XYZ file of C-alpha atoms in Angstrom:
118
model
C 34.696 95.524 -9.662
C 38.097 94.096 -8.709
C 40.694 93.821 -11.368
C 43.348 91.137 -11.679
C 46.151 91.546 -14.200
C 48.774 88.960 -15.408
C 51.861 89.084 -17.568
C 55.124 87.267 -17.667
C 58.470 89.103 -18.106
C 61.152 87.651 -20.508
C 64.160 86.296 -18.676
C 66.295 88.868 -17.050
C 63.827 91.658 -17.510
C 62.380 93.713 -14.689
C 60.241 96.641 -15.546
C 58.063 99.200 -13.541
C 55.057 97.212 -12.886
C 52.680 100.072 -12.746
C 53.887 101.412 -16.059
C 53.585 97.865 -17.493
C 50.060 97.830 -16.283
C 49.107 101.152 -17.741
C 50.403 100.091 -21.070
C 48.816 96.702 -21.095
C 45.337 98.471 -20.177
C 45.850 100.622 -23.256
C 46.594 97.373 -25.215
C 49.908 98.363 -25.967
C 52.832 96.131 -26.874
C 55.500 96.027 -24.043
C 59.146 95.249 -24.805
C 60.445 92.863 -22.240
C 57.288 90.772 -21.948
C 56.501 87.287 -23.208
C 53.870 86.369 -25.596
C 51.342 84.249 -23.777
C 49.218 81.108 -24.958
C 46.190 83.166 -24.474
C 43.987 80.135 -26.036
C 45.422 77.559 -23.766
C 44.924 79.790 -20.685
C 41.368 80.439 -21.516
C 40.771 76.870 -22.037
C 42.278 75.996 -18.695
C 40.120 78.571 -16.750
C 36.998 77.434 -18.747
C 37.681 73.887 -17.333
C 38.291 75.058 -13.767
C 35.041 77.110 -14.068
C 33.107 74.299 -15.828
C 30.251 74.579 -13.295
C 29.857 78.329 -13.930
C 27.541 79.539 -16.680
C 29.686 80.622 -19.621
C 28.142 83.839 -20.738
C 30.157 84.182 -23.716
C 33.667 83.368 -24.983
C 35.283 85.449 -22.116
C 32.728 85.834 -19.362
C 31.386 83.427 -16.692
C 28.858 83.814 -13.915
C 28.326 81.638 -10.865
C 25.094 79.829 -11.272
C 25.040 78.620 -7.728
C 26.024 81.847 -5.850
C 27.412 85.284 -6.300
C 30.017 86.428 -8.754
C 30.947 86.780 -12.327
C 34.012 87.679 -14.159
C 35.251 88.518 -17.737
C 38.591 88.240 -19.416
C 40.161 90.516 -21.609
C 43.337 89.460 -23.452
C 46.168 90.816 -25.410
C 49.106 88.801 -26.668
C 51.048 89.692 -23.626
C 48.544 89.908 -20.931
C 45.342 88.233 -19.181
C 42.928 90.934 -17.380
C 40.223 89.587 -15.334
C 37.638 91.857 -14.125
C 35.649 90.458 -11.099
C 32.144 91.433 -10.352
C 31.334 90.229 -6.828
C 33.517 87.210 -7.160
C 34.408 85.588 -3.965
C 38.063 85.469 -2.812
C 37.987 81.494 -3.235
C 37.232 81.901 -6.858
C 39.778 84.627 -7.414
C 42.357 82.486 -5.626
C 41.584 79.746 -8.472
C 42.171 82.235 -11.204
C 45.391 83.663 -9.568
C 46.520 79.837 -9.282
C 45.603 78.950 -12.885
C 47.720 81.714 -14.195
C 50.658 80.928 -11.914
C 50.660 77.429 -13.744
C 51.716 79.617 -16.933
C 54.182 81.507 -14.687
C 52.097 84.821 -14.835
C 52.091 86.193 -11.332
C 49.252 88.434 -10.330
C 49.436 92.401 -10.631
C 46.838 93.797 -8.228
C 46.329 97.297 -9.282
C 44.067 98.198 -6.331
C 47.003 97.727 -3.910
C 49.156 98.184 -6.391
C 51.452 95.071 -6.056
C 52.883 92.446 -8.130
C 53.067 88.924 -6.401
C 56.293 87.414 -7.954
C 59.713 86.163 -6.798
C 61.045 89.619 -7.547
C 59.495 91.419 -4.851
C 61.630 92.185 -1.891
């Protein structure tokens, strides 16, 4: 499994990314994060992956190749667990969340890919 996590800081807020990640994984509310339009984001992902089989409301699998992913949401975050998902499909997910100004935090590295990184 490869985990992708997305959230959006409130303007002027900059927190320790790994601490934010740990709080969000525990489904805690984090002061300084924006509420996300979760339903709109899920609809966007669903449209981008319309050729994939939608297993349930938050899970998709590739009918024509390898890969699957599941989305776990909180009001402040979108977590995507990828199972054998190819990099190209993960790029589509990352780009979709960038449309909502939610850059990727990659806990495997760990690094957040936003404008505030030096």
